[in-house]
């Protein structure tokens, strides 16, 4: 076991205890905030410094759907991203998804649609509020695109670029962080309810498709032709235990719920 | 019961929280490979669907925009640089339907470094807009309307250019001029939604009657004020005074546009601002379907009602 693995294993036990405490707290006093249901893989700074991440993600042969508890509406996403765990909720992520409910301030989408999302830091004291952009709607059938997000310039500590198939899509300013504290390749359902059980149907295959890029990370600057490292070791994310997340030995499948067509039970 | 349920979920999550090292020789590894292979080979990939753009081939500019183009003095306060006289006239005609003073200038030129045409993503053209919004005096959050106007202008100009056979618009740069004269670069981005979608053709008066009826039926709405910018079709600005913003957002927060102005995706744009009974702005939500961008502001501490947030306090947060 390497030093990193030893460190990570100790970290896992801390997480287990803290997770139990957190969830017991939530069960006793439901929060009014939105609670998502994540499934996939993530890495943290114990692994490495990360300023960018990318993967080819193949979409499922259907439009994803989220079934929230309140009114049968929510959002379903499949994406890669970078985030900061502390402070104001900084995040930068790109992928595809559908929204039966309003996605941030971006309205709804019934077809799998490429999206990007970030939180600007223009208002340092406000409640985190995210900027979203819908890009190309590419339909229901299996399409694969390479999604990349990362820092773009040495002169700007918190300027990030979002790319699809290597083509720059958006370059927002002032995201409020320079390296990622949680780097992920994961699916998400979200609903406004204080529940981990918001669900629906979702799937993505990371590293699948022609010209595929496996899930990778970099500590360089996108656009400067940085070196990329495939992620071989990660934390498993399974919000309610119903996600099917295959081995991080890539390519890997993330789907929900396990056991339905195209999403093996084991 | 709640406690037991939470504990069960805790254990399920705890079990899943493991560090996994790549392994390909186990039974699980074979199942994983089978699952991936089955997923990857189930269906052939499809090409990008541009049926909406094909359907727009016979569409024309709205009459209001045609009439404005015939009045070249309109939009004269806006500084427009670059492009052809026809493009500049079109920018002014669109801007004439937006609140005066929200926009300072528009530049028409090539894209900034790093951006390029990508037809496979419905991103066409080599023409780029640089649009400067103006921070209004007073409430700094009122600038959301000006930034929304940037998106309305960019989206309308892109679609109108498409309908008029002008050079395709690849994207826009968003600049924000502060009251102190400084200018911030808020971002650069391509626009990758199908061009010239069939947005709601209703007139301002029809839209007003429709939205007013919707708002009058909401019990938490004490009063409202409506306005209707018309960059191309009709967009809606709704200022709502609420008896209890918290209760209102609890009921309508995850479908705010649907509840207040209707299906925002079919509108030219939607901007909904919520005020408490003391007249204080507590939330602003803006969406511009022609560019696909939505953004907003919320008062600190106000409940985050909208689905789709990505909390940074995930289940395994330390």
Coordinates of C-alpha atoms in Angstrom, one line a residue:
Chain A
X1 CA 0.0 0.0 0.0
X2 CA 1.4 3.3 -1.0
X3 CA 1.5 6.4 1.2
X4 CA -1.4 7.8 -0.8
X5 CA -3.4 4.7 -0.4
X6 CA -2.8 4.6 3.4
X7 CA -3.8 8.2 3.7
X8 CA -6.8 7.7 1.6
X9 CA -7.9 4.6 3.6
X10 CA -7.7 6.6 6.9
X11 CA -9.7 9.3 5.2
X12 CA -12.4 6.8 4.2
X13 CA -13.0 5.9 7.8
X14 CA -13.3 9.5 8.8
X15 CA -15.8 10.0 6.0
X16 CA -17.8 7.0 7.1
X17 CA -18.2 8.4 10.6
X18 CA -18.9 11.9 9.4
X19 CA -21.3 10.7 6.8
X20 CA -23.3 8.8 9.4
X21 CA -23.4 11.9 11.6
X22 CA -24.4 14.1 8.7
X23 CA -27.2 11.9 7.6
X24 CA -28.5 11.3 11.0
X25 CA -28.7 15.0 11.4
X26 CA -30.5 15.4 8.2
X27 CA -33.0 12.7 9.1
X28 CA -33.8 14.4 12.4
X29 CA -34.0 17.9 11.1
X30 CA -34.8 18.0 7.4
X31 CA -33.0 20.8 5.6
X32 CA -34.8 23.2 3.3
X33 CA -32.0 23.1 0.8
X34 CA -31.9 21.0 -2.3
X35 CA -30.3 17.6 -1.9
X36 CA -28.9 15.8 -4.9
X37 CA -28.2 12.2 -5.5
X38 CA -24.8 11.6 -7.0
X39 CA -23.3 8.5 -8.5
X40 CA -19.9 8.1 -10.0
X41 CA -16.2 8.8 -9.0
X42 CA -14.3 11.6 -7.5
X43 CA -10.8 12.5 -6.3
X44 CA -9.7 15.1 -3.8
X45 CA -6.4 16.9 -3.0
X46 CA -5.0 13.9 -1.3
X47 CA -4.5 12.6 -4.8
X48 CA -2.9 15.6 -6.5
X49 CA -3.3 19.2 -7.6
X50 CA -6.0 19.3 -10.2
X51 CA -6.7 22.4 -12.4
X52 CA -8.6 20.5 -15.2
X53 CA -10.4 17.4 -16.0
X54 CA -11.9 15.7 -19.1
X55 CA -13.6 12.6 -20.4
X56 CA -15.6 11.4 -23.4
X57 CA -19.1 10.6 -22.1
X58 CA -21.4 8.5 -24.2
X59 CA -25.1 9.4 -23.7
X60 CA -27.7 6.7 -23.2
X61 CA -30.2 5.5 -25.8
X62 CA -32.9 7.5 -24.2
X63 CA -33.5 11.0 -22.7
X64 CA -32.6 11.0 -19.1
X65 CA -35.3 11.8 -16.6
X66 CA -35.5 12.9 -13.0
X67 CA -38.4 12.0 -10.8
X68 CA -38.4 14.2 -7.8
X69 CA -40.5 13.4 -4.8
X70 CA -42.8 16.4 -4.7
X71 CA -44.1 16.7 -8.2
X72 CA -42.2 14.2 -10.3
X73 CA -39.8 16.9 -11.5
X74 CA -36.1 17.4 -11.1
X75 CA -32.9 17.4 -13.1
X76 CA -30.7 14.6 -14.4
X77 CA -27.1 15.3 -15.3
X78 CA -24.0 13.4 -16.4
X79 CA -20.8 15.4 -16.3
X80 CA -17.2 16.1 -15.3
X81 CA -16.3 19.0 -13.1
X82 CA -14.1 20.7 -10.5
X83 CA -15.3 22.2 -7.3
X84 CA -14.3 23.8 -4.1
X85 CA -15.7 22.3 -0.9
X86 CA -15.3 25.2 1.4
X87 CA -16.7 28.7 1.3
X88 CA -19.0 30.0 -1.3
X89 CA -19.7 26.9 -3.4
X90 CA -17.5 27.4 -6.4
X91 CA -17.9 24.9 -9.2
X92 CA -17.2 24.5 -12.9
X93 CA -18.8 21.6 -14.7
X94 CA -19.8 20.4 -18.2
X95 CA -21.7 17.5 -19.5
X96 CA -25.2 16.7 -20.7
X97 CA -28.6 16.5 -19.0
X98 CA -32.3 17.1 -19.0
X99 CA -34.4 19.3 -16.7
X100 CA -38.0 18.5 -16.0
X101 CA -37.8 21.3 -13.4
X102 CA -36.1 24.6 -13.9
X103 CA -32.4 24.1 -14.1
X104 CA -30.9 27.0 -12.1
X105 CA -32.3 29.9 -14.1
X106 CA -32.2 28.1 -17.4
X107 CA -35.6 26.7 -17.9
X108 CA -36.4 23.1 -18.8
X109 CA -35.1 20.6 -21.4
X110 CA -36.8 17.3 -22.3
X111 CA -34.0 16.1 -24.6
X112 CA -30.4 15.3 -23.6
X113 CA -28.7 18.6 -24.0
X114 CA -25.1 19.7 -23.5
X115 CA -24.8 22.1 -20.6
X116 CA -22.2 24.1 -18.7
X117 CA -22.5 25.5 -15.2
X118 CA -20.4 27.7 -13.0
X119 CA -20.8 30.0 -10.1
X120 CA -19.3 33.5 -10.6
X121 CA -17.9 35.2 -7.5
X122 CA -19.1 38.7 -8.4
X123 CA -21.2 38.8 -5.2
X124 CA -18.9 37.6 -2.5
X125 CA -21.5 37.7 0.2
X126 CA -24.6 36.3 -1.6
X127 CA -26.2 33.0 -1.5
X128 CA -24.5 30.9 -4.2
X129 CA -26.3 31.3 -7.4
X130 CA -25.2 29.5 -10.5
X131 CA -24.9 30.5 -14.1
X132 CA -26.0 27.9 -16.6
X133 CA -25.9 27.6 -20.3
X134 CA -27.6 25.2 -22.5
X135 CA -25.6 24.3 -25.6
X136 CA -26.5 21.9 -28.4
X137 CA -29.4 19.6 -28.1
X138 CA -28.1 16.4 -29.6
X139 CA -31.1 14.1 -29.2
X140 CA -31.9 10.9 -27.5
X141 CA -29.6 8.3 -29.0
X142 CA -26.1 7.4 -28.0
X143 CA -23.8 10.2 -28.9
X144 CA -20.4 10.8 -27.5
X145 CA -18.6 14.0 -26.9
X146 CA -15.4 14.9 -25.1
X147 CA -16.0 17.3 -22.3
X148 CA -13.2 19.3 -20.8
X149 CA -13.1 22.0 -18.1
X150 CA -10.1 23.6 -16.6
X151 CA -8.0 26.7 -15.9
X152 CA -7.0 28.5 -19.0
X153 CA -4.5 31.2 -18.2
X154 CA -1.5 31.7 -15.8
X155 CA -2.4 35.3 -15.5
X156 CA -5.9 34.6 -14.1
X157 CA -6.1 32.4 -11.1
X158 CA -9.8 31.7 -11.4
X159 CA -10.6 31.8 -15.1
X160 CA -11.8 28.5 -16.5
X161 CA -12.6 27.3 -20.0
X162 CA -15.3 24.8 -21.0
X163 CA -14.7 22.7 -24.1
X164 CA -16.6 20.2 -26.2
X165 CA -14.6 18.0 -28.5
X166 CA -11.7 20.3 -27.9
X167 CA -13.7 23.3 -29.1
X168 CA -13.8 26.2 -26.6
X169 CA -17.4 26.9 -25.6
X170 CA -17.3 29.4 -22.8
X171 CA -14.6 31.2 -20.8
X172 CA -16.1 32.8 -17.7
X173 CA -14.1 35.0 -15.3
X174 CA -13.8 35.0 -11.6
X175 CA -14.9 31.6 -10.4
X176 CA -13.2 32.1 -7.1
X177 CA -10.9 29.1 -7.0
X178 CA -7.7 28.0 -8.7
X179 CA -7.5 24.3 -8.1
X180 CA -10.1 21.7 -7.4
X181 CA -10.9 20.2 -4.0
X182 CA -13.3 17.7 -5.5
X183 CA -12.9 16.6 -9.1
X184 CA -15.6 14.3 -10.3
X185 CA -16.9 12.2 -13.1
X186 CA -20.4 11.5 -12.0
X187 CA -24.2 11.6 -12.6
X188 CA -26.6 13.6 -10.6
X189 CA -30.3 13.8 -9.9
X190 CA -31.5 16.8 -8.0
X191 CA -34.8 17.9 -6.5
X192 CA -35.7 20.5 -3.9
X193 CA -36.6 17.9 -1.4
X194 CA -34.4 17.0 1.6
X195 CA -34.0 13.5 0.4
X196 CA -31.3 11.4 -1.0
X197 CA -33.9 9.5 -2.9
X198 CA -34.6 11.8 -5.8
X199 CA -34.2 9.5 -8.8
X200 CA -35.2 8.7 -12.3
X201 CA -33.2 7.2 -15.2
X202 CA -29.8 8.2 -16.2
X203 CA -26.7 6.7 -17.8
X204 CA -23.3 7.7 -19.2
X205 CA -20.3 5.7 -20.3
X206 CA -17.1 7.5 -19.5
X207 CA -14.3 6.8 -21.9
X208 CA -16.6 5.1 -24.4
X209 CA -17.0 5.9 -28.1
X210 CA -14.7 6.5 -31.0
X211 CA -11.7 8.7 -30.3
X212 CA -12.5 8.3 -26.7
X213 CA -10.8 10.1 -23.9
X214 CA -10.8 8.3 -20.6
X215 CA -11.4 10.2 -17.4
X216 CA -8.3 12.3 -17.0
X217 CA -6.9 15.1 -14.8
X218 CA -4.2 17.8 -15.3
X219 CA -2.4 20.3 -13.2
X220 CA -1.6 22.4 -16.2
X221 CA -3.4 25.1 -18.2
X222 CA -5.9 24.1 -20.9
X223 CA -4.8 25.6 -24.1
X224 CA -1.1 25.2 -23.2
X225 CA -1.3 21.6 -24.3
X226 CA -0.9 20.3 -20.8
X227 CA -0.1 16.7 -19.9
X228 CA -3.1 14.6 -18.9
X229 CA -3.1 11.7 -16.4
X230 CA -5.7 9.0 -16.5
X231 CA -7.5 8.6 -13.1
X232 CA -6.9 5.1 -11.8
X233 CA -7.9 5.5 -8.2
X234 CA -10.9 7.4 -6.9
X235 CA -13.6 7.5 -4.3
X236 CA -16.8 5.9 -5.2
X237 CA -19.9 8.1 -5.0
X238 CA -23.3 6.3 -4.6
X239 CA -25.7 8.7 -2.9
X240 CA -28.5 6.2 -2.3
X241 CA -26.8 2.9 -3.1
X242 CA -29.0 2.5 -6.3
X243 CA -26.4 3.7 -8.8
X244 CA -24.4 1.2 -10.8
X245 CA -20.9 2.5 -11.0
X246 CA -18.5 0.2 -12.7
X247 CA -14.8 -0.1 -11.9
X248 CA -12.8 3.1 -12.3
X249 CA -10.6 0.8 -14.4
X250 CA -11.8 2.6 -17.5
X251 CA -14.0 2.9 -19.5
X252 CA -16.7 2.9 -16.8
X253 CA -20.4 3.0 -16.8
X254 CA -22.5 5.1 -14.5
X255 CA -26.2 4.4 -14.6
X256 CA -29.4 4.5 -12.5
X257 CA -31.2 2.7 -11.1
X258 CA -29.3 -0.5 -11.1
X259 CA -31.1 -3.5 -12.5
X260 CA -33.2 -1.7 -15.2
X261 CA -32.5 -2.3 -18.9
X262 CA -29.0 -1.3 -19.8
X263 CA -28.0 -0.9 -16.2
X264 CA -26.8 -4.2 -14.7
X265 CA -27.8 -5.1 -11.2
X266 CA -24.3 -6.2 -10.2
Chain B
X1 CA -38.5 5.6 12.0
X2 CA -36.7 8.6 10.4
X3 CA -33.6 7.8 12.5
X4 CA -33.6 4.1 11.4
X5 CA -34.0 5.1 7.8
X6 CA -31.2 7.6 8.0
X7 CA -29.0 5.0 9.6
X8 CA -29.7 2.5 6.9
X9 CA -28.9 5.0 4.2
X10 CA -25.7 6.0 6.2
X11 CA -24.5 2.4 6.1
X12 CA -25.3 2.1 2.5
X13 CA -23.3 5.2 1.7
X14 CA -20.5 4.2 4.1
X15 CA -20.1 0.8 2.4
X16 CA -19.9 2.5 -1.0
X17 CA -17.2 5.0 0.2
X18 CA -14.2 3.0 -0.6
X19 CA -11.0 3.6 -2.4
X20 CA -10.9 1.4 -5.5
X21 CA -7.8 0.5 -7.3
X22 CA -8.1 -0.6 -10.8
X23 CA -8.7 -4.3 -11.2
X24 CA -9.6 -6.1 -14.4
X25 CA -9.2 -9.8 -13.5
X26 CA -12.0 -10.3 -11.0
X27 CA -15.6 -11.4 -11.6
X28 CA -16.7 -7.9 -10.9
X29 CA -14.2 -6.7 -13.5
X30 CA -15.7 -8.9 -16.1
X31 CA -19.2 -7.7 -15.2
X32 CA -18.0 -4.2 -15.6
X33 CA -16.5 -4.8 -19.0
X34 CA -19.7 -6.6 -20.1
X35 CA -21.8 -3.7 -18.9
X36 CA -19.6 -1.1 -20.7
X37 CA -19.6 -3.1 -23.9
X38 CA -23.3 -3.6 -23.9
X39 CA -23.9 0.1 -23.4
X40 CA -21.4 1.1 -26.0
X41 CA -22.8 -1.2 -28.7
X42 CA -26.5 -0.9 -28.1
X43 CA -27.2 1.8 -30.7
X44 CA -25.3 3.6 -33.3
X45 CA -24.6 7.3 -32.6
X46 CA -26.9 9.8 -34.2
X47 CA -26.0 13.0 -35.9
X48 CA -26.9 16.4 -34.5
X49 CA -30.5 17.2 -35.0
X50 CA -30.9 20.6 -36.8
X51 CA -34.5 20.1 -37.8
X52 CA -35.4 23.4 -36.0
X53 CA -33.0 25.3 -38.2
X54 CA -34.2 23.6 -41.4
X55 CA -37.8 24.6 -40.4
X56 CA -36.7 28.2 -40.0
X57 CA -35.8 28.4 -43.7
X58 CA -39.1 30.1 -44.6
X59 CA -39.3 32.2 -41.4
X60 CA -39.0 36.0 -41.6
X61 CA -38.1 38.8 -39.3
X62 CA -41.0 40.0 -37.0
X63 CA -42.8 43.0 -38.5
X64 CA -41.8 45.2 -35.6
X65 CA -38.1 44.6 -36.5
X66 CA -38.7 45.3 -40.2
X67 CA -40.4 48.6 -39.3
X68 CA -37.5 49.6 -37.0
X69 CA -35.0 48.8 -39.8
X70 CA -36.9 51.4 -41.9
X71 CA -36.2 54.0 -39.2
X72 CA -32.4 54.4 -39.1
X73 CA -32.5 57.0 -36.3
X74 CA -33.7 54.4 -33.8
X75 CA -31.2 53.1 -31.2
X76 CA -28.9 56.1 -32.0
X77 CA -27.6 56.3 -28.4
X78 CA -25.9 52.9 -28.7
X79 CA -22.3 53.0 -29.9
X80 CA -21.9 50.4 -32.7
X81 CA -18.5 49.6 -34.2
X82 CA -17.4 47.2 -36.9
X83 CA -19.5 45.2 -39.3
X84 CA -21.4 46.4 -42.3
X85 CA -23.9 49.3 -42.4
X86 CA -26.6 46.6 -42.7
X87 CA -25.3 44.8 -39.6
X88 CA -25.0 48.0 -37.6
X89 CA -28.6 48.9 -38.6
X90 CA -29.8 45.5 -37.4
X91 CA -28.0 45.9 -34.1
X92 CA -29.7 49.3 -33.6
X93 CA -33.1 48.0 -34.6
X94 CA -32.9 45.2 -32.0
X95 CA -31.5 47.5 -29.3
X96 CA -34.3 49.9 -29.9
X97 CA -36.6 47.2 -28.3
X98 CA -34.5 47.1 -25.1
X99 CA -34.5 49.4 -22.1
X100 CA -32.6 52.6 -22.9
X101 CA -29.3 52.8 -21.1
X102 CA -28.8 49.1 -20.3
X103 CA -26.2 48.8 -23.1
X104 CA -23.3 51.0 -23.8
X105 CA -21.7 49.6 -27.0
X106 CA -21.6 46.8 -29.4
X107 CA -18.6 45.7 -31.4
X108 CA -18.8 43.5 -34.5
X109 CA -15.5 41.7 -35.3
X110 CA -13.9 38.3 -35.3
X111 CA -13.9 35.9 -32.4
X112 CA -11.3 36.2 -29.6
X113 CA -8.4 33.7 -29.5
X114 CA -9.4 30.1 -28.8
X115 CA -12.9 30.2 -30.3
X116 CA -13.7 28.7 -33.7
X117 CA -16.6 27.5 -35.7
X118 CA -17.8 24.0 -34.9
X119 CA -20.7 23.0 -37.2
X120 CA -21.0 19.6 -35.6
X121 CA -22.1 21.5 -32.5
X122 CA -24.3 23.9 -34.4
X123 CA -21.7 26.6 -33.9
X124 CA -21.4 28.6 -37.1
X125 CA -19.6 31.7 -38.3
X126 CA -16.6 33.8 -37.8
X127 CA -18.4 36.9 -36.6
X128 CA -18.3 37.9 -32.9
X129 CA -20.1 40.4 -30.8
X130 CA -18.6 42.4 -27.9
X131 CA -21.4 43.9 -25.9
X132 CA -20.9 46.3 -23.0
X133 CA -23.6 46.5 -20.4
X134 CA -23.9 49.5 -18.0
X135 CA -24.1 49.2 -14.2
X136 CA -27.1 51.3 -13.2
X137 CA -26.8 53.8 -10.4
X138 CA -28.2 52.6 -7.0
X139 CA -28.9 49.0 -6.4
X140 CA -25.9 47.0 -7.7
X141 CA -28.1 44.0 -8.3
X142 CA -30.2 45.9 -10.8
X143 CA -27.3 45.3 -13.2
X144 CA -28.8 41.9 -13.8
X145 CA -31.2 43.5 -16.2
X146 CA -28.4 45.1 -18.2
X147 CA -26.5 41.8 -18.4
X148 CA -29.7 40.1 -19.5
X149 CA -30.0 42.7 -22.2
X150 CA -26.6 41.6 -23.5
X151 CA -28.0 38.1 -23.9
X152 CA -31.2 39.3 -25.6
X153 CA -29.3 41.4 -28.1
X154 CA -26.7 38.7 -28.8
X155 CA -29.4 36.0 -29.3
X156 CA -31.7 38.2 -31.4
X157 CA -28.9 39.5 -33.6
X158 CA -27.6 35.9 -34.2
X159 CA -31.1 34.7 -35.2
X160 CA -32.0 37.8 -37.2
X161 CA -28.6 37.5 -39.1
X162 CA -29.5 33.9 -39.9
X163 CA -32.9 34.9 -41.3
X164 CA -31.5 37.8 -43.2
X165 CA -28.7 35.8 -44.8
X166 CA -26.0 37.9 -43.0
X167 CA -22.7 36.4 -41.7
X168 CA -23.3 33.8 -39.0
X169 CA -22.7 35.0 -35.4
X170 CA -20.5 32.6 -33.5
X171 CA -20.7 34.1 -30.0
X172 CA -20.3 37.1 -27.8
X173 CA -18.1 38.7 -25.2
X174 CA -19.8 40.2 -22.1
X175 CA -18.4 43.4 -20.7
X176 CA -19.8 45.2 -17.7
X177 CA -19.0 48.9 -17.2
X178 CA -19.1 50.0 -13.5
X179 CA -20.3 53.3 -12.3
X180 CA -16.7 54.3 -11.5
X181 CA -15.9 53.8 -15.2
X182 CA -14.0 50.5 -14.9
X183 CA -14.9 47.7 -17.2
X184 CA -15.0 44.0 -16.2
X185 CA -14.9 41.1 -18.6
X186 CA -17.6 38.7 -17.5
X187 CA -17.0 36.0 -20.0
X188 CA -16.7 34.9 -23.7
X189 CA -18.8 32.2 -25.2
X190 CA -20.2 30.7 -28.3
X191 CA -23.9 30.4 -28.8
X192 CA -24.9 26.8 -29.6
X193 CA -28.6 26.6 -29.7
X194 CA -30.6 26.1 -32.9
X195 CA -31.0 29.4 -34.7
X196 CA -34.3 31.1 -35.3
X197 CA -36.5 28.8 -33.2
X198 CA -40.3 29.6 -33.3
X199 CA -40.7 31.7 -30.2
X200 CA -44.1 32.9 -29.0
X201 CA -45.3 35.5 -31.5
X202 CA -47.8 37.1 -29.1
X203 CA -48.0 40.9 -29.0
X204 CA -47.1 42.8 -25.9
X205 CA -50.7 43.4 -25.1
X206 CA -51.6 39.7 -25.4
X207 CA -48.6 38.8 -23.3
X208 CA -49.5 41.3 -20.7
X209 CA -53.0 40.0 -20.3
X210 CA -51.7 36.4 -20.1
X211 CA -49.0 37.1 -17.5
X212 CA -51.2 39.4 -15.5
X213 CA -53.9 36.7 -15.2
X214 CA -51.3 34.2 -14.1
X215 CA -49.9 36.5 -11.4
X216 CA -53.3 37.6 -10.2
X217 CA -54.0 33.9 -9.4
X218 CA -50.9 33.6 -7.1
X219 CA -52.0 34.3 -3.5
X220 CA -48.6 35.4 -2.2
X221 CA -48.3 38.2 -4.8
X222 CA -49.2 41.5 -3.3
X223 CA -48.6 43.5 -6.4
X224 CA -46.7 43.3 -9.6
X225 CA -45.3 45.5 -12.4
X226 CA -44.7 44.2 -15.9
X227 CA -42.7 45.4 -18.9
X228 CA -42.1 43.9 -22.3
X229 CA -38.8 44.4 -24.1
X230 CA -39.1 43.5 -27.7
X231 CA -35.6 42.9 -29.2
X232 CA -37.3 40.5 -31.7
X233 CA -40.3 38.8 -30.2
X234 CA -41.7 39.8 -26.8
X235 CA -39.7 39.2 -23.6
X236 CA -41.2 39.6 -20.1
X237 CA -39.9 41.5 -17.1
X238 CA -42.0 40.8 -14.0
X239 CA -41.4 42.7 -10.7
X240 CA -43.3 41.0 -7.9
X241 CA -43.9 42.2 -4.4
X242 CA -44.6 39.2 -2.1
X243 CA -46.2 38.9 1.3
X244 CA -43.6 36.2 2.1
X245 CA -40.8 35.4 -0.3
X246 CA -39.9 32.3 1.7
X247 CA -43.4 30.8 1.3
X248 CA -43.6 31.9 -2.3
X249 CA -40.3 30.2 -3.2
X250 CA -41.3 27.1 -1.2
X251 CA -44.3 26.7 -3.5
X252 CA -42.9 27.9 -6.8
X253 CA -39.2 28.0 -6.4
X254 CA -38.4 25.0 -8.7
X255 CA -40.6 26.3 -11.4
X256 CA -40.4 30.0 -10.9
X257 CA -40.7 31.0 -14.6
X258 CA -43.6 28.6 -15.2
X259 CA -45.5 29.9 -12.2
X260 CA -45.0 33.6 -13.0
X261 CA -44.5 34.3 -16.7
X262 CA -45.2 30.9 -18.3
X263 CA -42.9 28.6 -20.3
X264 CA -39.7 30.7 -20.4
X265 CA -38.2 28.5 -23.1
X266 CA -40.9 29.7 -25.6
X267 CA -40.4 33.4 -24.7
X268 CA -37.8 35.8 -26.1
X269 CA -36.6 36.1 -22.6
X270 CA -37.7 36.2 -19.0
X271 CA -36.6 38.3 -16.0
X272 CA -38.4 37.8 -12.7
X273 CA -37.5 39.9 -9.7
X274 CA -38.9 39.2 -6.3
X275 CA -39.3 41.9 -3.6
X276 CA -40.3 41.6 0.0
X277 CA -43.1 43.7 1.4
X278 CA -40.6 46.4 2.3
X279 CA -39.6 46.8 -1.3
X280 CA -36.2 45.1 -0.9
X281 CA -35.0 42.9 -3.8
X282 CA -34.5 39.3 -2.6
X283 CA -34.1 37.5 -5.8
X284 CA -33.6 38.0 -9.6
X285 CA -33.8 35.3 -12.2
X286 CA -32.9 35.9 -15.8
X287 CA -33.1 33.6 -18.8
X288 CA -32.4 34.2 -22.5
X289 CA -33.4 31.2 -24.6
X290 CA -31.8 32.4 -27.8
X291 CA -28.4 32.1 -26.2
X292 CA -29.3 29.4 -23.7
X293 CA -28.0 31.3 -20.7
X294 CA -29.6 31.8 -17.3
X295 CA -28.2 33.6 -14.3
X296 CA -29.4 35.5 -11.3
X297 CA -28.9 36.7 -7.8
X298 CA -30.4 35.8 -4.4
X299 CA -30.2 37.5 -1.1
X300 CA -27.9 35.9 1.4
X301 CA -29.7 33.4 3.6
X302 CA -32.7 33.1 1.3
X303 CA -33.7 29.6 0.8
X304 CA -32.2 28.2 -2.5
X305 CA -35.3 26.8 -4.1
X306 CA -34.2 25.9 -7.6
X307 CA -33.4 22.3 -8.5
X308 CA -30.3 21.9 -10.4
X309 CA -27.9 23.5 -7.9
X310 CA -24.8 21.5 -7.3
X311 CA -24.3 21.8 -3.6
X312 CA -20.7 21.7 -2.6
X313 CA -21.6 20.0 0.6
X314 CA -21.8 16.5 -0.9
X315 CA -22.7 13.4 1.2
X316 CA -19.1 12.6 2.1
X317 CA -18.0 16.2 2.9
X318 CA -15.5 16.4 5.7

